[in-house]
Amino acid sequence: MAKKALSTNQVAQLCGVHRTTIINWVKEGKLRAYVTAGGHRRILPEEMVRFVESYRIPIPEGKLTEKSLLIIDNDEEAIIC
């Protein structure tokens, strides 16, 4: 399964900075990213880890918690745990 790349907005939220800061870090070569066919920058998760560790950027508490998914189904016989 392919790893899901992060958008500049996602990385900015994790680092507690503005999206423009992430774009500048990419342009300066501090943070590696690739550009999609649509012109959007994407950062691989392992690159994000490398970057925050090498620049000692603290991730604000609560930003790395797992997300939950709620599925609502009108099937009365379905039980979702």
GROMACS .gro file of C-alpha atoms in nm:
model
   81
    1MET     CA    1   0.000   0.000   0.000
    2ALA     CA    2   0.133   0.344  -0.092
    3LYS     CA    3   0.208   0.590   0.184
    4LYS     CA    4  -0.021   0.890   0.200
    5ALA     CA    5   0.167   1.212   0.141
    6LEU     CA    6   0.089   1.522   0.344
    7SER     CA    7  -0.025   1.853   0.201
    8THR     CA    8   0.148   2.179   0.292
    9ASN     CA    9  -0.159   2.267   0.500
   10GLN     CA   10  -0.134   1.943   0.698
   11VAL     CA   11   0.237   1.990   0.766
   12ALA     CA   12   0.176   2.353   0.864
   13GLN     CA   13  -0.090   2.248   1.115
   14LEU     CA   14   0.137   1.981   1.263
   15CYS     CA   15   0.427   2.225   1.298
   16GLY     CA   16   0.213   2.512   1.423
   17VAL     CA   17   0.317   2.746   1.140
   18HIS     CA   18   0.151   2.906   0.838
   19ARG     CA   19   0.131   2.722   0.506
   20THR     CA   20   0.349   2.990   0.347
   21THR     CA   21   0.627   2.899   0.591
   22ILE     CA   22   0.615   2.538   0.473
   23ILE     CA   23   0.632   2.649   0.109
   24ASN     CA   24   0.931   2.870   0.192
   25TRP     CA   25   1.108   2.581   0.369
   26VAL     CA   26   1.053   2.368   0.057
   27LYS     CA   27   1.187   2.643  -0.171
   28GLU     CA   28   1.492   2.684   0.056
   29GLY     CA   29   1.561   2.311   0.038
   30LYS     CA   30   1.507   2.254   0.410
   31LEU     CA   31   1.202   2.033   0.356
   32ARG     CA   32   1.181   1.792   0.062
   33ALA     CA   33   0.856   1.775  -0.130
   34TYR     CA   34   0.732   1.670  -0.468
   35VAL     CA   35   0.487   1.853  -0.691
   36THR     CA   36   0.170   1.686  -0.814
   37ALA     CA   37   0.040   1.715  -1.169
   38GLY     CA   38  -0.195   1.984  -1.039
   39GLY     CA   39   0.097   2.187  -0.902
   40HIS     CA   40   0.046   2.107  -0.533
   41ARG     CA   41   0.338   2.023  -0.305
   42ARG     CA   42   0.326   1.696  -0.111
   43ILE     CA   43   0.552   1.585   0.173
   44LEU     CA   44   0.607   1.219   0.257
   45PRO     CA   45   0.553   1.128   0.625
   46GLU     CA   46   0.912   1.007   0.669
   47GLU     CA   47   1.037   1.341   0.531
   48MET     CA   48   0.820   1.525   0.781
   49VAL     CA   49   0.974   1.320   1.064
   50ARG     CA   50   1.327   1.380   0.933
   51PHE     CA   51   1.262   1.752   0.906
   52VAL     CA   52   1.114   1.808   1.253
   53GLU     CA   53   1.386   1.596   1.414
   54SER     CA   54   1.676   1.765   1.232
   55TYR     CA   55   1.544   2.118   1.297
   56ARG     CA   56   1.416   2.027   1.645
   57ILE     CA   57   1.071   2.159   1.572
   58PRO     CA   58   0.833   2.067   1.853
   59ILE     CA   59   0.499   1.927   1.748
   60PRO     CA   60   0.225   2.096   1.954
   61GLU     CA   61   0.065   1.855   2.200
   62GLY     CA   62  -0.243   1.684   2.064
   63LYS     CA   63  -0.146   1.723   1.698
   64LEU     CA   64  -0.030   1.362   1.661
   65THR     CA   65  -0.335   1.189   1.803
   66GLU     CA   66  -0.516   0.937   1.590
   67LYS     CA   67  -0.826   1.050   1.409
   68SER     CA   68  -1.153   0.865   1.451
   69LEU     CA   69  -1.405   0.784   1.184
   70LEU     CA   70  -1.777   0.770   1.255
   71ILE     CA   71  -1.986   0.576   1.006
   72ILE     CA   72  -2.361   0.628   1.016
   73ASP     CA   73  -2.572   0.360   0.853
   74ASN     CA   74  -2.950   0.344   0.853
   75ASP     CA   75  -2.937  -0.037   0.857
   76GLU     CA   76  -3.087  -0.125   1.197
   77GLU     CA   77  -2.924  -0.469   1.191
   78ALA     CA   78  -2.573  -0.332   1.148
   79ILE     CA   79  -2.365  -0.303   1.460
   80ILE     CA   80  -2.053  -0.091   1.440
   81CYS     CA   81  -1.806  -0.098   1.726
   0.00000   0.00000   0.00000
